[in-house]
Amino acid sequence: MTGPAAPPVGSRYADLTRAQLAVVVPELLLIGQLIDRSGMAWCISAFGREEMARIAIEEWAGASPIYTRRMQQALGYAPEVAGEGDVVTIFKGLQLDIGAPPQFMDFRYQVRDRWHGSFHLDHCGALMDVEPMGPEYVRSMCHDIEDPTFDATAVATNPRAQVRPLHRPPRVPADRAPHCAWTVVIDPAHPPVEPLAPYHRIVTTAAAGLALDPVPASTDPEVEGWSDYAGPLLDDLDFTRFSHAALVRIADEVCLQMHLLNLSFVLAVRARCTSEEQARAICRKQLVGIAGLAAERLARALGLGTTPADAVRVLAMHPLLNPLPYAPADLDPATARATVRPGPAHGDDGWLTLCGPATPADPEAPSALQALVRGVDPRLDVEVEPAAEGDGEGWSLRVVQREDPAAEAGEVAVTRFSTGAGFVFEPRRSLPLLIG
């Protein structure tokens, strides 16, 4: 006998149309990739290149096994037996991973059979960002970071999966294409990969176990769209094929990926800082950079204007305040106001704990919110006040328009260094990949 169905938790993305969601989801995947463009510059400045690489390894290894399994469950392609998934399952996960946003990280997949496959990147946006910094930085990303983090992602599907390079940068010759190529082999003889230490901390967070609404099955998939990704692996994932409910869940899961990645980033940064003040300063710089650039891309993708009401509409779709049950808040574009209530995001000590009204102890608390609204228009600003309840975590804001535009925050300018800042997605035809 089964118990009563869980009550719906809701989603802010449900207010978007299916067509809008198909545009927003790849934007969110790309925004997740840009978190590192925002954060790692400050890690290099504080700790140096080699320690930055170690932070990146711990960051991705702590988060990716968790969110990979979540997406498998959400879209119905999880292995029937936990830990015994195949190459197709791994590739589907990569297509829905902020570490591999479509087109910007242009993965092309080949599947020989369930246990053998390969992929190459026709375009690697991350490489385009790092190559100008020199071969040492390329080696840090494409060798030191990729080896353990690819295996950490694969372990979510099958601990005996091995992802190994055929070739990878630094590129010789300098214009070599594809940018890199890798094999994926699952073999019972392979020693099982164990999750790295940060995983065991991040899996205990509220973000890791957050319950979201299940995706109802489509009664007519040809009309309503797919409610899952249980069918064939596609060469390019066409988000217009998914149902409205599936796209809502994907959007929420992608935002959770970002929160989990950030929580893992915070853990790695704190382990290296000499004070809590230093850790908060680095983590806030990361947040300010991604907050502003994410708002800019979301406003453009949704075709919004530049008014205070538009800024609140962007805030409603921004990963900072999503998913709804993780970051409960009331948003009213008509009055250009938002009230953030205490919730799981505060308990996890993530992004929202770096936001709020300015105080003598923390005069920079509104900086990420200012960068966010200025991503919509540089004349916009926020007036932030403590919540009426006085609980110390909640706060409210009003978006206002100033006469003169503000200068772009330095943290946003650093993040804009990435080619992802101005990247434009192109329409692509999606076809099933043949096995063999």
GROMACS .gro file of C-alpha atoms in nm:
model
  436
    1MET     CA    1   0.000   0.000   0.000
    2THR     CA    2   0.143   0.337  -0.096
    3GLY     CA    3   0.116   0.652   0.109
    4PRO     CA    4  -0.038   0.980  -0.003
    5ALA     CA    5   0.128   1.164  -0.288
    6ALA     CA    6   0.373   1.434  -0.185
    7PRO     CA    7   0.225   1.785  -0.202
    8PRO     CA    8   0.352   1.995  -0.492
    9VAL     CA    9   0.641   2.226  -0.409
   10GLY     CA   10   0.604   2.452  -0.712
   11SER     CA   11   0.850   2.627  -0.941
   12ARG     CA   12   0.898   2.983  -1.060
   13TYR     CA   13   0.984   2.848  -1.404
   14ALA     CA   14   0.628   2.719  -1.442
   15ASP     CA   15   0.529   3.077  -1.530
   16LEU     CA   16   0.726   3.056  -1.856
   17THR     CA   17   0.587   2.906  -2.175
   18ARG     CA   18   0.730   2.587  -2.319
   19ALA     CA   19   0.900   2.788  -2.596
   20GLN     CA   20   1.056   3.027  -2.343
   21LEU     CA   21   1.181   2.738  -2.131
   22ALA     CA   22   1.348   2.578  -2.433
   23VAL     CA   23   1.550   2.900  -2.464
   24VAL     CA   24   1.616   2.949  -2.093
   25VAL     CA   25   1.743   2.596  -2.016
   26PRO     CA   26   2.057   2.614  -2.235
   27GLU     CA   27   2.115   2.965  -2.100
   28LEU     CA   28   2.112   2.825  -1.746
   29LEU     CA   29   2.353   2.548  -1.845
   30LEU     CA   30   2.594   2.806  -1.985
   31ILE     CA   31   2.556   3.030  -1.679
   32GLY     CA   32   2.657   2.733  -1.463
   33GLN     CA   33   2.975   2.689  -1.667
   34LEU     CA   34   3.058   3.058  -1.621
   35ILE     CA   35   3.061   3.024  -1.241
   36ASP     CA   36   3.423   2.912  -1.269
   37ARG     CA   37   3.512   3.199  -1.500
   38SER     CA   38   3.383   3.422  -1.220
   39GLY     CA   39   3.546   3.245  -0.927
   40MET     CA   40   3.879   3.103  -1.036
   41ALA     CA   41   4.043   3.436  -1.121
   42TRP     CA   42   4.018   3.530  -0.754
   43CYS     CA   43   4.154   3.190  -0.647
   44ILE     CA   44   4.455   3.238  -0.874
   45SER     CA   45   4.512   3.580  -0.719
   46ALA     CA   46   4.487   3.447  -0.363
   47PHE     CA   47   4.649   3.103  -0.390
   48GLY     CA   48   4.825   3.066  -0.728
   49ARG     CA   49   4.761   2.852  -1.034
   50GLU     CA   50   4.835   2.509  -0.884
   51GLU     CA   51   4.611   2.563  -0.583
   52MET     CA   52   4.338   2.699  -0.810
   53ALA     CA   53   4.348   2.368  -0.998
   54ARG     CA   54   4.309   2.175  -0.674
   55ILE     CA   55   4.012   2.392  -0.578
   56ALA     CA   56   3.849   2.319  -0.914
   57ILE     CA   57   3.901   1.943  -0.871
   58GLU     CA   58   3.744   1.945  -0.525
   59GLU     CA   59   3.463   2.176  -0.642
   60TRP     CA   60   3.347   1.962  -0.935
   61ALA     CA   61   3.417   1.626  -0.768
   62GLY     CA   62   3.210   1.728  -0.467
   63ALA     CA   63   2.905   1.833  -0.667
   64SER     CA   64   2.886   1.648  -0.998
   65PRO     CA   65   2.814   1.292  -0.873
   66ILE     CA   66   2.518   1.429  -0.675
   67TYR     CA   67   2.356   1.636  -0.944
   68THR     CA   68   2.423   1.374  -1.212
   69ARG     CA   69   2.218   1.118  -1.019
   70ARG     CA   70   1.946   1.375  -0.952
   71MET     CA   71   1.902   1.446  -1.324
   72GLN     CA   72   1.898   1.073  -1.405
   73GLN     CA   73   1.611   1.025  -1.162
   74ALA     CA   74   1.425   1.338  -1.271
   75LEU     CA   75   1.422   1.245  -1.641
   76GLY     CA   76   1.383   0.870  -1.613
   77TYR     CA   77   1.716   0.745  -1.749
   78ALA     CA   78   1.873   0.625  -1.424
   79PRO     CA   79   2.021   0.274  -1.443
   80GLU     CA   80   1.789  -0.002  -1.328
   81VAL     CA   81   2.058  -0.115  -1.085
   82ALA     CA   82   2.243   0.166  -0.909
   83GLY     CA   83   2.607   0.179  -1.012
   84GLU     CA   84   2.556  -0.034  -1.325
   85GLY     CA   85   2.476   0.234  -1.580
   86ASP     CA   86   2.618   0.233  -1.932
   87VAL     CA   87   2.795   0.471  -2.170
   88VAL     CA   88   2.465   0.608  -2.305
   89THR     CA   89   2.361   0.703  -1.950
   90ILE     CA   90   2.692   0.886  -1.898
   91PHE     CA   91   2.653   1.078  -2.225
   92LYS     CA   92   2.293   1.176  -2.150
   93GLY     CA   93   2.413   1.314  -1.817
   94LEU     CA   94   2.684   1.522  -1.983
   95GLN     CA   95   2.424   1.678  -2.213
   96LEU     CA   96   2.241   1.808  -1.905
   97ASP     CA   97   2.549   1.911  -1.705
   98ILE     CA   98   2.664   2.268  -1.637
   99GLY     CA   99   3.015   2.136  -1.698
  100ALA     CA  100   2.927   2.073  -2.063
  101PRO     CA  101   2.676   2.336  -2.183
  102PRO     CA  102   2.553   2.267  -2.537
  103GLN     CA  103   2.745   2.421  -2.828
  104PHE     CA  104   2.975   2.624  -2.600
  105MET     CA  105   3.128   2.288  -2.503
  106ASP     CA  106   3.045   2.112  -2.830
  107PHE     CA  107   3.059   1.744  -2.735
  108ARG     CA  108   3.015   1.500  -3.024
  109TYR     CA  109   2.940   1.145  -2.910
  110GLN     CA  110   3.002   0.801  -3.059
  111VAL     CA  111   2.869   0.480  -2.902
  112ARG     CA  112   3.017   0.145  -3.007
  113ASP     CA  113   2.813  -0.062  -2.760
  114ARG     CA  114   2.676  -0.019  -2.409
  115TRP     CA  115   3.021  -0.037  -2.254
  116HIS     CA  116   3.240   0.142  -2.509
  117GLY     CA  117   3.211   0.493  -2.646
  118SER     CA  118   3.402   0.808  -2.723
  119PHE     CA  119   3.354   1.179  -2.763
  120HIS     CA  120   3.540   1.475  -2.901
  121LEU     CA  121   3.490   1.849  -2.871
  122ASP     CA  122   3.450   2.037  -3.195
  123HIS     CA  123   3.456   2.355  -2.988
  124CYS     CA  124   3.564   2.399  -2.627
  125GLY     CA  125   3.467   2.739  -2.491
  126ALA     CA  126   3.667   2.676  -2.175
  127LEU     CA  127   3.978   2.619  -2.386
  128MET     CA  128   3.913   2.941  -2.576
  129ASP     CA  129   3.907   3.122  -2.243
  130VAL     CA  130   4.226   2.964  -2.107
  131GLU     CA  131   4.450   2.934  -2.415
  132PRO     CA  132   4.543   3.304  -2.412
  133MET     CA  133   4.675   3.257  -2.058
  134GLY     CA  134   4.945   3.017  -2.176
  135PRO     CA  135   5.021   2.642  -2.189
  136GLU     CA  136   5.063   2.603  -1.812
  137TYR     CA  137   4.703   2.711  -1.754
  138VAL     CA  138   4.584   2.489  -2.041
  139ARG     CA  139   4.764   2.192  -1.888
  140SER     CA  140   4.612   2.267  -1.547
  141MET     CA  141   4.262   2.260  -1.694
  142CYS     CA  142   4.291   1.986  -1.958
  143HIS     CA  143   4.514   1.748  -1.760
  144ASP     CA  144   4.525   1.818  -1.385
  145ILE     CA  145   4.154   1.906  -1.351
  146GLU     CA  146   3.993   1.694  -1.624
  147ASP     CA  147   4.139   1.355  -1.527
  148PRO     CA  148   3.990   1.331  -1.176
  149THR     CA  149   3.672   1.526  -1.251
  150PHE     CA  150   3.569   1.321  -1.556
  151ASP     CA  151   3.601   1.007  -1.345
  152ALA     CA  152   3.415   1.175  -1.057
  153THR     CA  153   3.124   1.248  -1.292
  154ALA     CA  154   3.125   0.897  -1.438
  155VAL     CA  155   3.123   0.737  -1.091
  156ALA     CA  156   2.764   0.858  -1.051
  157THR     CA  157   2.666   0.614  -1.328
  158ASN     CA  158   2.918   0.332  -1.296
  159PRO     CA  159   3.227   0.328  -1.069
  160ARG     CA  160   3.410   0.108  -1.321
  161ALA     CA  161   3.387   0.365  -1.599
  162GLN     CA  162   3.713   0.516  -1.719
  163VAL     CA  163   3.733   0.835  -1.925
  164ARG     CA  164   4.073   0.855  -2.093
  165PRO     CA  165   4.224   1.097  -2.349
  166LEU     CA  166   4.312   1.014  -2.707
  167HIS     CA  167   4.451   1.364  -2.745
  168ARG     CA  168   4.404   1.694  -2.564
  169PRO     CA  169   4.551   2.043  -2.535
  170PRO     CA  170   4.792   2.212  -2.530
  171ARG     CA  171   4.717   2.188  -2.901
  172VAL     CA  172   4.993   2.082  -3.140
  173PRO     CA  173   4.965   2.224  -3.399
  174ALA     CA  174   4.813   2.536  -3.244
  175ASP     CA  175   4.492   2.515  -3.450
  176ARG     CA  176   4.434   2.142  -3.401
  177ALA     CA  177   4.073   2.030  -3.437
  178PRO     CA  178   3.884   1.873  -3.278
  179HIS     CA  179   4.007   2.038  -2.961
  180CYS     CA  180   4.026   1.708  -2.772
  181ALA     CA  181   3.908   1.346  -2.793
  182TRP     CA  182   3.835   1.089  -2.522
  183THR     CA  183   3.733   0.725  -2.483
  184VAL     CA  184   3.482   0.597  -2.227
  185VAL     CA  185   3.514   0.231  -2.132
  186ILE     CA  186   3.321   0.040  -1.865
  187ASP     CA  187   3.487  -0.289  -1.771
  188PRO     CA  188   3.429  -0.513  -1.467
  189ALA     CA  189   3.807  -0.550  -1.449
  190HIS     CA  190   3.857  -0.179  -1.386
  191PRO     CA  191   3.919  -0.088  -1.022
  192PRO     CA  192   3.613   0.097  -0.893
  193VAL     CA  193   3.645   0.473  -0.857
  194GLU     CA  194   3.554   0.613  -0.518
  195PRO     CA  195   3.401   0.960  -0.472
  196LEU     CA  196   3.652   1.220  -0.353
  197ALA     CA  197   3.632   1.353   0.002
  198PRO     CA  198   3.430   1.672  -0.072
  199TYR     CA  199   3.142   1.461  -0.204
  200HIS     CA  200   3.081   1.320   0.143
  201ARG     CA  201   3.028   1.673   0.279
  202ILE     CA  202   2.820   1.810  -0.007
  203VAL     CA  203   2.586   1.509  -0.017
  204THR     CA  204   2.466   1.603   0.334
  205THR     CA  205   2.344   1.949   0.227
  206ALA     CA  206   1.982   2.049   0.186
  207ALA     CA  207   2.051   2.116  -0.183
  208ALA     CA  208   2.159   1.756  -0.238
  209GLY     CA  209   1.835   1.611  -0.102
  210LEU     CA  210   1.590   1.880  -0.207
  211ALA     CA  211   1.253   1.741  -0.320
  212LEU     CA  212   1.109   1.885  -0.642
  213ASP     CA  213   0.786   1.811  -0.823
  214PRO     CA  214   0.798   1.492  -1.033
  215VAL     CA  215   0.738   1.524  -1.406
  216PRO     CA  216   0.394   1.388  -1.501
  217ALA     CA  217   0.389   1.151  -1.797
  218SER     CA  218   0.278   1.308  -2.125
  219THR     CA  219  -0.049   1.166  -2.253
  220ASP     CA  220   0.050   1.258  -2.610
  221PRO     CA  221   0.429   1.306  -2.637
  222GLU     CA  222   0.405   1.416  -3.000
  223VAL     CA  223   0.193   1.713  -2.896
  224GLU     CA  224   0.290   1.778  -2.535
  225GLY     CA  225   0.657   1.683  -2.569
  226TRP     CA  226   0.867   1.425  -2.389
  227SER     CA  227   0.829   1.387  -2.015
  228ASP     CA  228   1.162   1.203  -1.988
  229TYR     CA  229   1.485   1.120  -2.172
  230ALA     CA  230   1.440   0.744  -2.158
  231GLY     CA  231   1.453   0.712  -2.537
  232PRO     CA  232   1.755   0.709  -2.768
  233LEU     CA  233   2.062   0.925  -2.710
  234LEU     CA  234   2.045   1.232  -2.936
  235ASP     CA  235   2.347   1.393  -3.098
  236ASP     CA  236   2.222   1.742  -3.002
  237LEU     CA  237   1.963   1.764  -2.728
  238ASP     CA  238   1.669   1.961  -2.868
  239PHE     CA  239   1.500   2.114  -2.566
  240THR     CA  240   1.191   2.203  -2.769
  241ARG     CA  241   1.108   1.832  -2.772
  242PHE     CA  242   1.050   1.818  -2.396
  243SER     CA  243   0.718   1.886  -2.228
  244HIS     CA  244   0.656   2.202  -2.031
  245ALA     CA  245   0.671   2.009  -1.702
  246ALA     CA  246   0.997   1.836  -1.799
  247LEU     CA  247   1.158   2.169  -1.892
  248VAL     CA  248   1.048   2.321  -1.562
  249ARG     CA  249   1.213   2.035  -1.374
  250ILE     CA  250   1.529   2.056  -1.587
  251ALA     CA  251   1.555   2.430  -1.517
  252ASP     CA  252   1.519   2.374  -1.143
  253GLU     CA  253   1.772   2.090  -1.147
  254VAL     CA  254   2.023   2.302  -1.340
  255CYS     CA  255   1.991   2.576  -1.079
  256LEU     CA  256   2.050   2.316  -0.807
  257GLN     CA  257   2.362   2.208  -0.997
  258MET     CA  258   2.488   2.564  -0.960
  259HIS     CA  259   2.412   2.577  -0.588
  260LEU     CA  260   2.582   2.242  -0.531
  261LEU     CA  261   2.885   2.353  -0.730
  262ASN     CA  262   2.902   2.674  -0.531
  263LEU     CA  263   2.874   2.491  -0.199
  264SER     CA  264   3.162   2.270  -0.306
  265PHE     CA  265   3.357   2.581  -0.415
  266VAL     CA  266   3.296   2.742  -0.075
  267LEU     CA  267   3.419   2.428   0.101
  268ALA     CA  268   3.740   2.421  -0.102
  269VAL     CA  269   3.806   2.793  -0.063
  270ARG     CA  270   3.749   2.793   0.313
  271ALA     CA  271   3.999   2.510   0.354
  272ARG     CA  272   4.270   2.739   0.214
  273CYS     CA  273   4.181   3.074   0.366
  274THR     CA  274   4.341   3.216   0.678
  275SER     CA  275   4.019   3.377   0.797
  276GLU     CA  276   3.644   3.368   0.743
  277GLU     CA  277   3.666   3.726   0.615
  278GLN     CA  278   3.901   3.619   0.335
  279ALA     CA  279   3.675   3.327   0.241
  280ARG     CA  280   3.364   3.547   0.229
  281ALA     CA  281   3.544   3.806   0.018
  282ILE     CA  282   3.648   3.549  -0.246
  283CYS     CA  283   3.307   3.381  -0.251
  284ARG     CA  284   3.130   3.715  -0.279
  285LYS     CA  285   3.347   3.818  -0.575
  286GLN     CA  286   3.247   3.495  -0.747
  287LEU     CA  287   2.879   3.564  -0.676
  288VAL     CA  288   2.890   3.927  -0.791
  289GLY     CA  289   3.051   3.827  -1.121
  290ILE     CA  290   2.807   3.550  -1.206
  291ALA     CA  291   2.504   3.741  -1.073
  292GLY     CA  292   2.555   4.029  -1.313
  293LEU     CA  293   2.639   3.827  -1.621
  294ALA     CA  294   2.359   3.574  -1.561
  295ALA     CA  295   2.104   3.855  -1.531
  296GLU     CA  296   2.226   4.011  -1.855
  297ARG     CA  297   2.196   3.685  -2.047
  298LEU     CA  298   1.855   3.594  -1.901
  299ALA     CA  299   1.709   3.938  -1.975
  300ARG     CA  300   1.828   3.916  -2.334
  301ALA     CA  301   1.707   3.557  -2.379
  302LEU     CA  302   1.359   3.645  -2.251
  303GLY     CA  303   1.339   3.967  -2.453
  304LEU     CA  304   1.279   4.180  -2.144
  305GLY     CA  305   1.307   4.555  -2.111
  306THR     CA  306   1.513   4.768  -1.874
  307THR     CA  307   1.262   4.878  -1.608
  308PRO     CA  308   1.262   4.793  -1.236
  309ALA     CA  309   0.971   4.554  -1.308
  310ASP     CA  310   1.186   4.375  -1.567
  311ALA     CA  311   1.466   4.341  -1.313
  312VAL     CA  312   1.229   4.165  -1.071
  313ARG     CA  313   1.119   3.935  -1.354
  314VAL     CA  314   1.485   3.847  -1.413
  315LEU     CA  315   1.536   3.794  -1.040
  316ALA     CA  316   1.249   3.544  -1.048
  317MET     CA  317   1.435   3.338  -1.313
  318HIS     CA  318   1.786   3.391  -1.175
  319PRO     CA  319   1.970   3.092  -1.023
  320LEU     CA  320   2.028   3.295  -0.705
  321LEU     CA  321   1.659   3.249  -0.612
  322ASN     CA  322   1.590   2.908  -0.766
  323PRO     CA  323   1.458   2.648  -0.718
  324LEU     CA  324   1.166   2.804  -0.531
  325PRO     CA  325   1.163   2.556  -0.235
  326TYR     CA  326   1.539   2.610  -0.188
  327ALA     CA  327   1.516   2.990  -0.185
  328PRO     CA  328   1.162   3.090  -0.081
  329ALA     CA  329   1.077   3.448  -0.172
  330ASP     CA  330   0.787   3.667  -0.279
  331LEU     CA  331   0.847   3.869  -0.595
  332ASP     CA  332   0.617   4.138  -0.731
  333PRO     CA  333   0.718   4.301  -1.059
  334ALA     CA  334   0.427   4.544  -1.034
  335THR     CA  335   0.580   4.709  -0.726
  336ALA     CA  336   0.942   4.618  -0.817
  337ARG     CA  337   0.978   4.452  -0.478
  338ALA     CA  338   1.103   4.117  -0.351
  339THR     CA  339   1.107   3.963  -0.004
  340VAL     CA  340   1.343   3.674   0.065
  341ARG     CA  341   1.249   3.443   0.350
  342PRO     CA  342   1.477   3.208   0.546
  343GLY     CA  343   1.501   2.869   0.377
  344PRO     CA  344   1.729   2.577   0.293
  345ALA     CA  345   1.969   2.801   0.099
  346HIS     CA  346   2.045   2.992   0.418
  347GLY     CA  347   2.091   2.668   0.610
  348ASP     CA  348   2.347   2.550   0.355
  349ASP     CA  349   2.542   2.877   0.397
  350GLY     CA  350   2.549   2.937   0.023
  351TRP     CA  351   2.497   3.235  -0.206
  352LEU     CA  352   2.204   3.393  -0.022
  353THR     CA  353   2.405   3.432   0.299
  354LEU     CA  354   2.626   3.676   0.105
  355CYS     CA  355   2.327   3.899   0.021
  356GLY     CA  356   2.123   4.144   0.223
  357PRO     CA  357   2.116   4.496   0.361
  358ALA     CA  358   2.440   4.679   0.422
  359THR     CA  359   2.560   4.679   0.782
  360PRO     CA  360   2.871   4.823   0.951
  361ALA     CA  361   3.006   4.467   0.970
  362ASP     CA  362   2.919   4.389   0.607
  363PRO     CA  363   2.885   4.703   0.392
  364GLU     CA  364   2.916   4.497   0.071
  365ALA     CA  365   2.610   4.279   0.138
  366PRO     CA  366   2.398   4.441  -0.139
  367SER     CA  367   2.676   4.419  -0.402
  368ALA     CA  368   2.560   4.098  -0.573
  369LEU     CA  369   2.201   4.226  -0.588
  370GLN     CA  370   2.324   4.553  -0.738
  371ALA     CA  371   2.526   4.366  -1.000
  372LEU     CA  372   2.221   4.154  -1.079
  373VAL     CA  373   1.982   4.442  -1.149
  374ARG     CA  374   2.252   4.634  -1.335
  375GLY     CA  375   2.283   4.337  -1.567
  376VAL     CA  376   1.935   4.442  -1.680
  377ASP     CA  377   2.021   4.813  -1.699
  378PRO     CA  378   2.316   5.005  -1.547
  379ARG     CA  379   2.081   5.274  -1.414
  380LEU     CA  380   1.907   5.030  -1.182
  381ASP     CA  381   1.988   4.990  -0.814
  382VAL     CA  382   1.844   4.817  -0.509
  383GLU     CA  383   1.731   4.941  -0.170
  384VAL     CA  384   1.764   4.648   0.070
  385GLU     CA  385   1.616   4.631   0.419
  386PRO     CA  386   1.604   4.364   0.690
  387ALA     CA  387   1.288   4.156   0.698
  388ALA     CA  388   1.016   4.280   0.927
  389GLU     CA  389   1.039   3.965   1.137
  390GLY     CA  390   1.394   4.054   1.234
  391ASP     CA  391   1.516   3.693   1.207
  392GLY     CA  392   1.856   3.802   1.075
  393GLU     CA  393   1.832   3.601   0.750
  394GLY     CA  394   1.535   3.732   0.555
  395TRP     CA  395   1.540   4.068   0.378
  396SER     CA  396   1.344   4.269   0.128
  397LEU     CA  397   1.448   4.485  -0.164
  398ARG     CA  398   1.303   4.743  -0.396
  399VAL     CA  399   1.449   4.799  -0.741
  400VAL     CA  400   1.488   5.168  -0.821
  401GLN     CA  401   1.610   5.360  -1.122
  402ARG     CA  402   1.886   5.618  -1.083
  403GLU     CA  403   1.949   5.911  -1.311
  404ASP     CA  404   2.304   5.811  -1.405
  405PRO     CA  405   2.429   5.464  -1.504
  406ALA     CA  406   2.664   5.289  -1.263
  407ALA     CA  407   3.002   5.159  -1.373
  408GLU     CA  408   3.019   4.784  -1.429
  409ALA     CA  409   3.142   4.597  -1.123
  410GLY     CA  410   3.500   4.478  -1.158
  411GLU     CA  411   3.389   4.124  -1.076
  412VAL     CA  412   3.146   4.126  -1.369
  413ALA     CA  413   3.418   4.263  -1.597
  414VAL     CA  414   3.646   3.974  -1.495
  415THR     CA  415   3.374   3.719  -1.576
  416ARG     CA  416   3.313   3.891  -1.909
  417PHE     CA  417   3.664   3.782  -2.005
  418SER     CA  418   3.503   3.448  -2.096
  419THR     CA  419   3.389   3.398  -2.453
  420GLY     CA  420   3.074   3.258  -2.293
  421ALA     CA  421   2.966   3.610  -2.197
  422GLY     CA  422   2.861   3.689  -2.552
  423PHE     CA  423   2.807   3.335  -2.681
  424VAL     CA  424   2.504   3.291  -2.907
  425PHE     CA  425   2.325   2.957  -2.940
  426GLU     CA  426   2.231   2.840  -3.289
  427PRO     CA  427   1.939   2.621  -3.400
  428ARG     CA  428   2.041   2.260  -3.460
  429ARG     CA  429   1.864   1.954  -3.592
  430SER     CA  430   1.861   1.669  -3.342
  431LEU     CA  431   1.901   1.308  -3.457
  432PRO     CA  432   1.928   0.979  -3.266
  433LEU     CA  433   2.278   0.837  -3.239
  434LEU     CA  434   2.323   0.487  -3.374
  435ILE     CA  435   2.503   0.229  -3.163
  436GLY     CA  436   2.776   0.030  -3.328
   0.00000   0.00000   0.00000
